[in-house]
Amino acid sequence: MKIVELAPNAPLSLQNDGALEVFFLGVGSLFSTRHFQTNFLLIKGNDHVLIDFGNTGPTALRSTTRLEPSAIEVVLPSHSHDDHIGGLGHLALYNRYVGIPFEQRPQLRLVATEEYATILWERSLRGNLEWNEVSPEGRPLTLADFFDIHHPQHHVGARDRWTIDIGSIHLELFRTLHIPQQAASIAEAFPTYGVCVDDRAFFSCDTRFDPELLELYEGRGIEWYFHDVQFFPGAVHAPLEDLRTLPESIRRKMLLTHYADTWQEHDVSDFAGWANQGLRYCFE
Ligand SMILES: [Zn+2]
């Protein structure tokens, strides 16, 4: 993987030569003050997908990519924590009301399972977005007024998967075991998702330590893992000390994300290292 800096004062291009590229708007945790929250762009050829847009997202997008929110065409929220969806209202309202008339721009595409699209609207976005106007038919707005909603296809299995192609980008969603802390299994947990891209890149988004999941994807030839980390035991992310117990074959391909402000106090030389915000990670 080639790591490329942005040219000074040039915006990030959402098009490239066709190789998968990952760009982190941020690599911090929900509480980070030294990084933006862990939200990232996938770019490949003429296609792109923004995975997560937290409450630092609007500032992070402009700061790290020099792009306006209207540049984003596809968004995939992994789950309903503020550092993953806190900027979605901004994105939706910007797309509808700022700049060129709404009717003249392509509607923002939202990738979400059927179950999660309902949760996202009913429990989070609706209070913010429903009553800004009424539709021509006289009803309040719905999720579908703001987004062109795309449901990935569900595949039932030992670990359920959901797949969808966004142009040339193949996305596979899987459930993660993130919240509540006490959930013993995915069946008991609130819906949260991680993402595998093109069978090459694995993004945990947010999960507790889940070695079976990593072994499953390792068997499929993942080239790089981007995994969330916390620096203490328990709670709802993967503790660094637990991640250290993974086979070296996985750790040497693992870049750590979603880290707290104290990251420099921790030696991660037994991993590929920290993921950094504002750099282009280009697959070869
Ligand atoms: Zn979370």
PDB file of C-alpha atoms and ligand atoms in Angstrom:
ATOM      1  CA  MET A   1       0.000   0.000   0.000  1.00  0.00           C
ATOM      2  CA  LYS A   2       1.335   3.383  -1.011  1.00  0.00           C
ATOM      3  CA  ILE A   3       0.790   6.331   1.352  1.00  0.00           C
ATOM      4  CA  VAL A   4       0.495   9.645  -0.490  1.00  0.00           C
ATOM      5  CA  GLU A   5       0.197  13.173   0.879  1.00  0.00           C
ATOM      6  CA  LEU A   6      -2.217  15.655  -0.660  1.00  0.00           C
ATOM      7  CA  ALA A   7      -0.615  18.338  -2.797  1.00  0.00           C
ATOM      8  CA  PRO A   8      -0.531  21.655  -0.889  1.00  0.00           C
ATOM      9  CA  ASN A   9      -3.778  23.624  -1.259  1.00  0.00           C
ATOM     10  CA  ALA A  10      -5.268  21.110  -3.723  1.00  0.00           C
ATOM     11  CA  PRO A  11      -8.550  19.427  -2.788  1.00  0.00           C
ATOM     12  CA  LEU A  12      -8.728  15.662  -2.522  1.00  0.00           C
ATOM     13  CA  SER A  13      -9.855  14.166  -5.822  1.00  0.00           C
ATOM     14  CA  LEU A  14     -12.841  11.843  -5.524  1.00  0.00           C
ATOM     15  CA  GLN A  15     -11.649  10.148  -8.712  1.00  0.00           C
ATOM     16  CA  ASN A  16      -8.481   8.171  -9.294  1.00  0.00           C
ATOM     17  CA  ASP A  17      -6.880   5.730 -11.735  1.00  0.00           C
ATOM     18  CA  GLY A  18      -9.084   2.849 -10.579  1.00  0.00           C
ATOM     19  CA  ALA A  19      -7.110   1.458  -7.614  1.00  0.00           C
ATOM     20  CA  LEU A  20      -8.859   1.336  -4.241  1.00  0.00           C
ATOM     21  CA  GLU A  21      -7.929   4.299  -2.054  1.00  0.00           C
ATOM     22  CA  VAL A  22      -8.796   5.073   1.578  1.00  0.00           C
ATOM     23  CA  PHE A  23      -8.716   8.590   3.030  1.00  0.00           C
ATOM     24  CA  PHE A  24      -9.419   9.252   6.709  1.00  0.00           C
ATOM     25  CA  LEU A  25     -11.120  12.541   7.555  1.00  0.00           C
ATOM     26  CA  GLY A  26     -10.191  11.645  11.107  1.00  0.00           C
ATOM     27  CA  VAL A  27      -8.777   8.791  13.178  1.00  0.00           C
ATOM     28  CA  GLY A  28      -9.862   9.825  16.663  1.00  0.00           C
ATOM     29  CA  SER A  29     -12.382   8.457  19.103  1.00  0.00           C
ATOM     30  CA  LEU A  30     -15.674  10.126  20.002  1.00  0.00           C
ATOM     31  CA  PHE A  31     -13.866  12.121  22.699  1.00  0.00           C
ATOM     32  CA  SER A  32     -10.721  12.969  20.749  1.00  0.00           C
ATOM     33  CA  THR A  33      -9.651  16.619  20.719  1.00  0.00           C
ATOM     34  CA  ARG A  34      -6.422  16.127  18.754  1.00  0.00           C
ATOM     35  CA  HIS A  35      -7.923  14.333  15.787  1.00  0.00           C
ATOM     36  CA  PHE A  36     -11.241  14.411  14.031  1.00  0.00           C
ATOM     37  CA  GLN A  37     -13.498  11.396  14.590  1.00  0.00           C
ATOM     38  CA  THR A  38     -12.865   8.206  12.622  1.00  0.00           C
ATOM     39  CA  ASN A  39     -14.759   8.823   9.374  1.00  0.00           C
ATOM     40  CA  PHE A  40     -13.295   7.876   5.989  1.00  0.00           C
ATOM     41  CA  LEU A  41     -13.702   7.951   2.233  1.00  0.00           C
ATOM     42  CA  LEU A  42     -13.310   5.041  -0.154  1.00  0.00           C
ATOM     43  CA  ILE A  43     -12.332   6.164  -3.658  1.00  0.00           C
ATOM     44  CA  LYS A  44     -11.944   3.996  -6.752  1.00  0.00           C
ATOM     45  CA  GLY A  45     -12.096   5.158 -10.385  1.00  0.00           C
ATOM     46  CA  ASN A  46     -15.104   7.483 -10.648  1.00  0.00           C
ATOM     47  CA  ASP A  47     -16.760   6.091  -7.509  1.00  0.00           C
ATOM     48  CA  HIS A  48     -16.601   7.040  -3.860  1.00  0.00           C
ATOM     49  CA  VAL A  49     -18.340   6.214  -0.585  1.00  0.00           C
ATOM     50  CA  LEU A  50     -18.134   8.177   2.656  1.00  0.00           C
ATOM     51  CA  ILE A  51     -18.223   5.806   5.610  1.00  0.00           C
ATOM     52  CA  ASP A  52     -19.574   7.621   8.672  1.00  0.00           C
ATOM     53  CA  PHE A  53     -19.926  11.353   9.228  1.00  0.00           C
ATOM     54  CA  GLY A  54     -19.769  12.291  12.893  1.00  0.00           C
ATOM     55  CA  ASN A  55     -20.234  15.623  14.587  1.00  0.00           C
ATOM     56  CA  THR A  56     -16.675  16.624  13.632  1.00  0.00           C
ATOM     57  CA  GLY A  57     -17.410  15.526  10.032  1.00  0.00           C
ATOM     58  CA  PRO A  58     -18.433  18.874   8.494  1.00  0.00           C
ATOM     59  CA  THR A  59     -15.267  20.574   9.801  1.00  0.00           C
ATOM     60  CA  ALA A  60     -13.073  17.535   9.131  1.00  0.00           C
ATOM     61  CA  LEU A  61     -14.244  17.253   5.532  1.00  0.00           C
ATOM     62  CA  ARG A  62     -13.383  20.854   4.744  1.00  0.00           C
ATOM     63  CA  SER A  63     -10.144  20.761   6.724  1.00  0.00           C
ATOM     64  CA  THR A  64      -8.670  17.487   5.467  1.00  0.00           C
ATOM     65  CA  THR A  65     -10.082  17.257   1.912  1.00  0.00           C
ATOM     66  CA  ARG A  66     -10.835  20.930   1.125  1.00  0.00           C
ATOM     67  CA  LEU A  67     -14.154  19.718  -0.306  1.00  0.00           C
ATOM     68  CA  GLU A  68     -17.652  21.026   0.390  1.00  0.00           C
ATOM     69  CA  PRO A  69     -20.366  18.619   1.582  1.00  0.00           C
ATOM     70  CA  SER A  70     -22.026  18.862  -1.868  1.00  0.00           C
ATOM     71  CA  ALA A  71     -19.090  16.844  -3.288  1.00  0.00           C
ATOM     72  CA  ILE A  72     -20.255  13.760  -1.388  1.00  0.00           C
ATOM     73  CA  GLU A  73     -22.559  11.510  -3.421  1.00  0.00           C
ATOM     74  CA  VAL A  74     -22.738   8.312  -1.350  1.00  0.00           C
ATOM     75  CA  VAL A  75     -22.715   7.852   2.423  1.00  0.00           C
ATOM     76  CA  LEU A  76     -22.789   4.688   4.528  1.00  0.00           C
ATOM     77  CA  PRO A  77     -23.318   5.169   8.285  1.00  0.00           C
ATOM     78  CA  SER A  78     -22.054   2.202  10.306  1.00  0.00           C
ATOM     79  CA  HIS A  79     -24.142   2.867  13.424  1.00  0.00           C
ATOM     80  CA  SER A  80     -25.918   5.545  15.397  1.00  0.00           C
ATOM     81  CA  HIS A  81     -23.242   6.923  17.730  1.00  0.00           C
ATOM     82  CA  ASP A  82     -22.576  10.646  17.408  1.00  0.00           C
ATOM     83  CA  ASP A  83     -19.075  10.189  16.020  1.00  0.00           C
ATOM     84  CA  HIS A  84     -20.567   8.190  13.125  1.00  0.00           C
ATOM     85  CA  ILE A  85     -23.835   9.991  12.298  1.00  0.00           C
ATOM     86  CA  GLY A  86     -23.601  13.358  14.103  1.00  0.00           C
ATOM     87  CA  GLY A  87     -22.840  15.154  10.804  1.00  0.00           C
ATOM     88  CA  LEU A  88     -25.473  13.406   8.680  1.00  0.00           C
ATOM     89  CA  GLY A  89     -28.094  16.092   9.321  1.00  0.00           C
ATOM     90  CA  HIS A  90     -25.604  18.724   8.135  1.00  0.00           C
ATOM     91  CA  LEU A  91     -24.909  16.672   5.004  1.00  0.00           C
ATOM     92  CA  ALA A  92     -28.603  16.130   4.263  1.00  0.00           C
ATOM     93  CA  LEU A  93     -29.607  19.763   4.849  1.00  0.00           C
ATOM     94  CA  TYR A  94     -26.638  21.089   2.860  1.00  0.00           C
ATOM     95  CA  ASN A  95     -27.570  18.811  -0.015  1.00  0.00           C
ATOM     96  CA  ARG A  96     -31.164  20.012   0.026  1.00  0.00           C
ATOM     97  CA  TYR A  97     -30.863  23.718   0.735  1.00  0.00           C
ATOM     98  CA  VAL A  98     -27.392  25.088  -0.074  1.00  0.00           C
ATOM     99  CA  GLY A  99     -26.001  26.005  -3.492  1.00  0.00           C
ATOM    100  CA  ILE A 100     -27.703  24.748  -6.608  1.00  0.00           C
ATOM    101  CA  PRO A 101     -31.430  23.910  -6.378  1.00  0.00           C
ATOM    102  CA  PHE A 102     -32.145  20.508  -4.912  1.00  0.00           C
ATOM    103  CA  GLU A 103     -33.999  19.330  -8.041  1.00  0.00           C
ATOM    104  CA  GLN A 104     -30.904  19.945 -10.164  1.00  0.00           C
ATOM    105  CA  ARG A 105     -28.404  17.920  -8.174  1.00  0.00           C
ATOM    106  CA  PRO A 106     -28.187  14.165  -7.864  1.00  0.00           C
ATOM    107  CA  GLN A 107     -29.795  13.043  -4.637  1.00  0.00           C
ATOM    108  CA  LEU A 108     -27.380  11.922  -1.974  1.00  0.00           C
ATOM    109  CA  ARG A 109     -27.270   8.122  -1.880  1.00  0.00           C
ATOM    110  CA  LEU A 110     -27.566   6.413   1.506  1.00  0.00           C
ATOM    111  CA  VAL A 111     -26.431   2.809   1.949  1.00  0.00           C
ATOM    112  CA  ALA A 112     -28.148   1.122   4.885  1.00  0.00           C
ATOM    113  CA  THR A 113     -29.745  -2.212   5.646  1.00  0.00           C
ATOM    114  CA  GLU A 114     -33.549  -2.094   5.815  1.00  0.00           C
ATOM    115  CA  GLU A 115     -33.417  -2.546   9.575  1.00  0.00           C
ATOM    116  CA  TYR A 116     -30.851   0.182  10.082  1.00  0.00           C
ATOM    117  CA  ALA A 117     -32.469   2.723   7.726  1.00  0.00           C
ATOM    118  CA  THR A 118     -35.579   2.625   9.936  1.00  0.00           C
ATOM    119  CA  ILE A 119     -33.528   2.961  13.126  1.00  0.00           C
ATOM    120  CA  LEU A 120     -31.501   5.830  11.664  1.00  0.00           C
ATOM    121  CA  TRP A 121     -34.583   7.826  10.741  1.00  0.00           C
ATOM    122  CA  GLU A 122     -36.923   7.005  13.606  1.00  0.00           C
ATOM    123  CA  ARG A 123     -34.429   7.270  16.457  1.00  0.00           C
ATOM    124  CA  SER A 124     -31.953   9.881  15.211  1.00  0.00           C
ATOM    125  CA  LEU A 125     -32.503  11.958  12.080  1.00  0.00           C
ATOM    126  CA  ARG A 126     -36.253  12.448  12.172  1.00  0.00           C
ATOM    127  CA  GLY A 127     -36.284  15.020  14.975  1.00  0.00           C
ATOM    128  CA  ASN A 128     -33.856  17.199  13.039  1.00  0.00           C
ATOM    129  CA  LEU A 129     -35.054  16.770   9.471  1.00  0.00           C
ATOM    130  CA  GLU A 130     -38.761  15.982   9.372  1.00  0.00           C
ATOM    131  CA  TRP A 131     -40.316  19.422   9.799  1.00  0.00           C
ATOM    132  CA  ASN A 132     -38.114  21.827   7.818  1.00  0.00           C
ATOM    133  CA  GLU A 133     -40.821  21.946   5.145  1.00  0.00           C
ATOM    134  CA  VAL A 134     -43.750  19.904   3.935  1.00  0.00           C
ATOM    135  CA  SER A 135     -43.715  17.986   0.686  1.00  0.00           C
ATOM    136  CA  PRO A 136     -45.819  19.151  -2.281  1.00  0.00           C
ATOM    137  CA  GLU A 137     -48.399  16.608  -1.100  1.00  0.00           C
ATOM    138  CA  GLY A 138     -48.572  18.370   2.255  1.00  0.00           C
ATOM    139  CA  ARG A 139     -46.824  15.749   4.377  1.00  0.00           C
ATOM    140  CA  PRO A 140     -43.723  16.165   6.522  1.00  0.00           C
ATOM    141  CA  LEU A 141     -40.419  15.011   5.055  1.00  0.00           C
ATOM    142  CA  THR A 142     -39.103  11.465   5.301  1.00  0.00           C
ATOM    143  CA  LEU A 143     -35.703   9.804   4.973  1.00  0.00           C
ATOM    144  CA  ALA A 144     -36.447   9.225   1.268  1.00  0.00           C
ATOM    145  CA  ASP A 145     -36.902  12.975   0.694  1.00  0.00           C
ATOM    146  CA  PHE A 146     -33.288  13.548   1.717  1.00  0.00           C
ATOM    147  CA  PHE A 147     -31.641  10.387   0.453  1.00  0.00           C
ATOM    148  CA  ASP A 148     -31.801   7.949  -2.425  1.00  0.00           C
ATOM    149  CA  ILE A 149     -31.828   4.869  -0.175  1.00  0.00           C
ATOM    150  CA  HIS A 150     -29.948   1.741  -1.247  1.00  0.00           C
ATOM    151  CA  HIS A 151     -30.404  -1.453   0.753  1.00  0.00           C
ATOM    152  CA  PRO A 152     -27.600  -3.995   0.397  1.00  0.00           C
ATOM    153  CA  GLN A 153     -28.563  -7.606  -0.244  1.00  0.00           C
ATOM    154  CA  HIS A 154     -28.821  -9.787   2.861  1.00  0.00           C
ATOM    155  CA  HIS A 155     -26.968 -13.135   2.970  1.00  0.00           C
ATOM    156  CA  VAL A 156     -27.806 -15.328   5.951  1.00  0.00           C
ATOM    157  CA  GLY A 157     -24.955 -17.313   7.441  1.00  0.00           C
ATOM    158  CA  ALA A 158     -22.935 -18.067  10.564  1.00  0.00           C
ATOM    159  CA  ARG A 159     -22.221 -14.327  10.421  1.00  0.00           C
ATOM    160  CA  ASP A 160     -24.828 -12.545   8.311  1.00  0.00           C
ATOM    161  CA  ARG A 161     -23.492 -10.352   5.506  1.00  0.00           C
ATOM    162  CA  TRP A 162     -25.005  -7.619   3.345  1.00  0.00           C
ATOM    163  CA  THR A 163     -23.465  -6.835  -0.052  1.00  0.00           C
ATOM    164  CA  ILE A 164     -23.817  -3.993  -2.529  1.00  0.00           C
ATOM    165  CA  ASP A 165     -21.784  -2.558  -5.397  1.00  0.00           C
ATOM    166  CA  ILE A 166     -21.357   1.197  -5.590  1.00  0.00           C
ATOM    167  CA  GLY A 167     -20.011   1.365  -9.130  1.00  0.00           C
ATOM    168  CA  SER A 168     -16.711  -0.489  -8.983  1.00  0.00           C
ATOM    169  CA  ILE A 169     -16.583  -0.566  -5.155  1.00  0.00           C
ATOM    170  CA  HIS A 170     -17.806  -3.853  -3.672  1.00  0.00           C
ATOM    171  CA  LEU A 171     -19.031  -3.408  -0.109  1.00  0.00           C
ATOM    172  CA  GLU A 172     -19.800  -6.173   2.337  1.00  0.00           C
ATOM    173  CA  LEU A 173     -21.328  -5.216   5.658  1.00  0.00           C
ATOM    174  CA  PHE A 174     -21.198  -7.471   8.696  1.00  0.00           C
ATOM    175  CA  ARG A 175     -22.689  -7.011  12.149  1.00  0.00           C
ATOM    176  CA  THR A 176     -20.302  -6.087  14.929  1.00  0.00           C
ATOM    177  CA  LEU A 177     -20.592  -6.716  18.659  1.00  0.00           C
ATOM    178  CA  HIS A 178     -20.325  -3.133  19.913  1.00  0.00           C
ATOM    179  CA  ILE A 179     -23.202  -2.074  22.190  1.00  0.00           C
ATOM    180  CA  PRO A 180     -24.465  -2.539  24.790  1.00  0.00           C
ATOM    181  CA  GLN A 181     -21.343  -3.624  26.647  1.00  0.00           C
ATOM    182  CA  GLN A 182     -23.345  -6.418  28.273  1.00  0.00           C
ATOM    183  CA  ALA A 183     -24.621  -8.018  25.033  1.00  0.00           C
ATOM    184  CA  ALA A 184     -23.343 -11.582  24.927  1.00  0.00           C
ATOM    185  CA  SER A 185     -24.020 -12.095  21.226  1.00  0.00           C
ATOM    186  CA  ILE A 186     -24.867 -10.182  18.074  1.00  0.00           C
ATOM    187  CA  ALA A 187     -28.461 -11.320  18.415  1.00  0.00           C
ATOM    188  CA  GLU A 188     -28.651  -9.358  21.691  1.00  0.00           C
ATOM    189  CA  ALA A 189     -26.698  -6.338  20.457  1.00  0.00           C
ATOM    190  CA  PHE A 190     -27.955  -3.108  18.897  1.00  0.00           C
ATOM    191  CA  PRO A 191     -27.370  -3.050  15.105  1.00  0.00           C
ATOM    192  CA  THR A 192     -23.844  -1.859  14.336  1.00  0.00           C
ATOM    193  CA  TYR A 193     -21.871  -2.726  11.226  1.00  0.00           C
ATOM    194  CA  GLY A 194     -18.318  -3.084   9.968  1.00  0.00           C
ATOM    195  CA  VAL A 195     -17.321  -3.060   6.302  1.00  0.00           C
ATOM    196  CA  CYS A 196     -15.170  -5.231   4.040  1.00  0.00           C
ATOM    197  CA  VAL A 197     -14.222  -3.612   0.722  1.00  0.00           C
ATOM    198  CA  ASP A 198     -13.366  -5.556  -2.440  1.00  0.00           C
ATOM    199  CA  ASP A 199     -12.299  -8.505  -0.224  1.00  0.00           C
ATOM    200  CA  ARG A 200      -9.103  -6.493   0.371  1.00  0.00           C
ATOM    201  CA  ALA A 201      -9.735  -3.997   3.158  1.00  0.00           C
ATOM    202  CA  PHE A 202     -11.456  -4.663   6.484  1.00  0.00           C
ATOM    203  CA  PHE A 203     -12.870  -1.836   8.598  1.00  0.00           C
ATOM    204  CA  SER A 204     -14.132  -2.752  12.048  1.00  0.00           C
ATOM    205  CA  CYS A 205     -15.837   0.641  12.419  1.00  0.00           C
ATOM    206  CA  ASP A 206     -16.717   0.042  16.088  1.00  0.00           C
ATOM    207  CA  THR A 207     -16.563  -3.341  17.774  1.00  0.00           C
ATOM    208  CA  ARG A 208     -15.542  -5.029  20.956  1.00  0.00           C
ATOM    209  CA  PHE A 209     -12.671  -7.509  20.548  1.00  0.00           C
ATOM    210  CA  ASP A 210     -13.988 -10.179  18.181  1.00  0.00           C
ATOM    211  CA  PRO A 211     -11.182 -12.576  17.167  1.00  0.00           C
ATOM    212  CA  GLU A 212     -13.584 -14.999  15.420  1.00  0.00           C
ATOM    213  CA  LEU A 213     -14.638 -12.227  13.052  1.00  0.00           C
ATOM    214  CA  LEU A 214     -11.023 -11.383  12.233  1.00  0.00           C
ATOM    215  CA  GLU A 215     -10.138 -15.033  11.647  1.00  0.00           C
ATOM    216  CA  LEU A 216     -13.122 -15.359   9.326  1.00  0.00           C
ATOM    217  CA  TYR A 217     -11.929 -12.462   7.185  1.00  0.00           C
ATOM    218  CA  GLU A 218      -8.276 -13.491   7.404  1.00  0.00           C
ATOM    219  CA  GLY A 219      -9.360 -16.710   5.699  1.00  0.00           C
ATOM    220  CA  ARG A 220     -10.593 -14.598   2.801  1.00  0.00           C
ATOM    221  CA  GLY A 221      -7.253 -12.959   2.151  1.00  0.00           C
ATOM    222  CA  ILE A 222      -7.738  -9.470   3.593  1.00  0.00           C
ATOM    223  CA  GLU A 223      -4.722  -7.284   2.789  1.00  0.00           C
ATOM    224  CA  TRP A 224      -5.223  -4.507   5.364  1.00  0.00           C
ATOM    225  CA  TYR A 225      -7.235  -4.242   8.547  1.00  0.00           C
ATOM    226  CA  PHE A 226      -8.313  -0.854   9.929  1.00  0.00           C
ATOM    227  CA  HIS A 227      -9.391  -1.545  13.488  1.00  0.00           C
ATOM    228  CA  ASP A 228     -10.734   0.597  16.322  1.00  0.00           C
ATOM    229  CA  VAL A 229      -8.824   0.507  19.594  1.00  0.00           C
ATOM    230  CA  GLN A 230      -9.166   1.652  23.204  1.00  0.00           C
ATOM    231  CA  PHE A 231      -6.459   1.781  25.863  1.00  0.00           C
ATOM    232  CA  PHE A 232      -8.290   0.129  28.747  1.00  0.00           C
ATOM    233  CA  PRO A 233     -10.103  -3.189  29.261  1.00  0.00           C
ATOM    234  CA  GLY A 234     -13.835  -3.796  28.992  1.00  0.00           C
ATOM    235  CA  ALA A 235     -16.273  -1.254  27.495  1.00  0.00           C
ATOM    236  CA  VAL A 236     -17.349  -1.235  23.861  1.00  0.00           C
ATOM    237  CA  HIS A 237     -14.184  -1.084  21.726  1.00  0.00           C
ATOM    238  CA  ALA A 238     -11.282  -3.498  21.234  1.00  0.00           C
ATOM    239  CA  PRO A 239      -8.664  -3.059  23.985  1.00  0.00           C
ATOM    240  CA  LEU A 240      -5.109  -2.728  22.683  1.00  0.00           C
ATOM    241  CA  GLU A 241      -3.952  -5.543  24.965  1.00  0.00           C
ATOM    242  CA  ASP A 242      -6.592  -7.869  23.486  1.00  0.00           C
ATOM    243  CA  LEU A 243      -5.626  -6.969  19.914  1.00  0.00           C
ATOM    244  CA  ARG A 244      -2.018  -7.889  20.831  1.00  0.00           C
ATOM    245  CA  THR A 245      -3.143 -11.518  21.268  1.00  0.00           C
ATOM    246  CA  LEU A 246      -4.027 -11.787  17.557  1.00  0.00           C
ATOM    247  CA  PRO A 247      -1.687 -13.763  15.304  1.00  0.00           C
ATOM    248  CA  GLU A 248       1.240 -11.741  14.008  1.00  0.00           C
ATOM    249  CA  SER A 249       0.014 -12.438  10.464  1.00  0.00           C
ATOM    250  CA  ILE A 250      -3.024 -10.245  11.206  1.00  0.00           C
ATOM    251  CA  ARG A 251      -1.290  -7.634  13.401  1.00  0.00           C
ATOM    252  CA  ARG A 252       1.327  -6.773  10.799  1.00  0.00           C
ATOM    253  CA  LYS A 253      -1.501  -5.856   8.407  1.00  0.00           C
ATOM    254  CA  MET A 254      -3.475  -3.902  11.013  1.00  0.00           C
ATOM    255  CA  LEU A 255      -3.594  -0.096  11.210  1.00  0.00           C
ATOM    256  CA  LEU A 256      -5.256   1.198  14.363  1.00  0.00           C
ATOM    257  CA  THR A 257      -8.046   3.785  14.231  1.00  0.00           C
ATOM    258  CA  HIS A 258     -10.503   5.488  16.578  1.00  0.00           C
ATOM    259  CA  TYR A 259      -7.798   6.261  19.125  1.00  0.00           C
ATOM    260  CA  ALA A 260      -7.818   8.511  22.163  1.00  0.00           C
ATOM    261  CA  ASP A 261      -5.635  11.602  22.648  1.00  0.00           C
ATOM    262  CA  THR A 262      -3.095   9.564  24.653  1.00  0.00           C
ATOM    263  CA  TRP A 263      -2.102   7.430  21.671  1.00  0.00           C
ATOM    264  CA  GLN A 264       1.538   8.485  21.795  1.00  0.00           C
ATOM    265  CA  GLU A 265       1.922   6.842  25.220  1.00  0.00           C
ATOM    266  CA  HIS A 266       1.343   3.428  23.632  1.00  0.00           C
ATOM    267  CA  ASP A 267       3.850   1.322  21.712  1.00  0.00           C
ATOM    268  CA  VAL A 268       2.178  -0.302  18.713  1.00  0.00           C
ATOM    269  CA  SER A 269       5.325  -1.536  16.985  1.00  0.00           C
ATOM    270  CA  ASP A 270       3.806  -5.038  16.978  1.00  0.00           C
ATOM    271  CA  PHE A 271       1.113  -3.711  14.587  1.00  0.00           C
ATOM    272  CA  ALA A 272       1.385  -1.988  11.209  1.00  0.00           C
ATOM    273  CA  GLY A 273       0.934   1.227  13.204  1.00  0.00           C
ATOM    274  CA  TRP A 274      -1.564   4.051  13.589  1.00  0.00           C
ATOM    275  CA  ALA A 275      -3.792   5.102  10.708  1.00  0.00           C
ATOM    276  CA  ASN A 276      -3.349   8.835  10.049  1.00  0.00           C
ATOM    277  CA  GLN A 277      -5.905  11.394   8.991  1.00  0.00           C
ATOM    278  CA  GLY A 278      -5.412  13.423   5.810  1.00  0.00           C
ATOM    279  CA  LEU A 279      -3.322  10.860   3.912  1.00  0.00           C
ATOM    280  CA  ARG A 280      -4.234   8.804   0.840  1.00  0.00           C
ATOM    281  CA  TYR A 281      -3.830   5.058   1.454  1.00  0.00           C
ATOM    282  CA  CYS A 282      -3.569   3.653  -2.077  1.00  0.00           C
ATOM    283  CA  PHE A 283      -3.869  -0.082  -2.687  1.00  0.00           C
ATOM    284  CA  GLU A 284      -1.573  -1.438  -5.419  1.00  0.00           C
TER     285      GLU A 284
HETATM  286 ZN    ZN B   1     -19.744   3.420  18.396  1.00  0.00          ZN
END
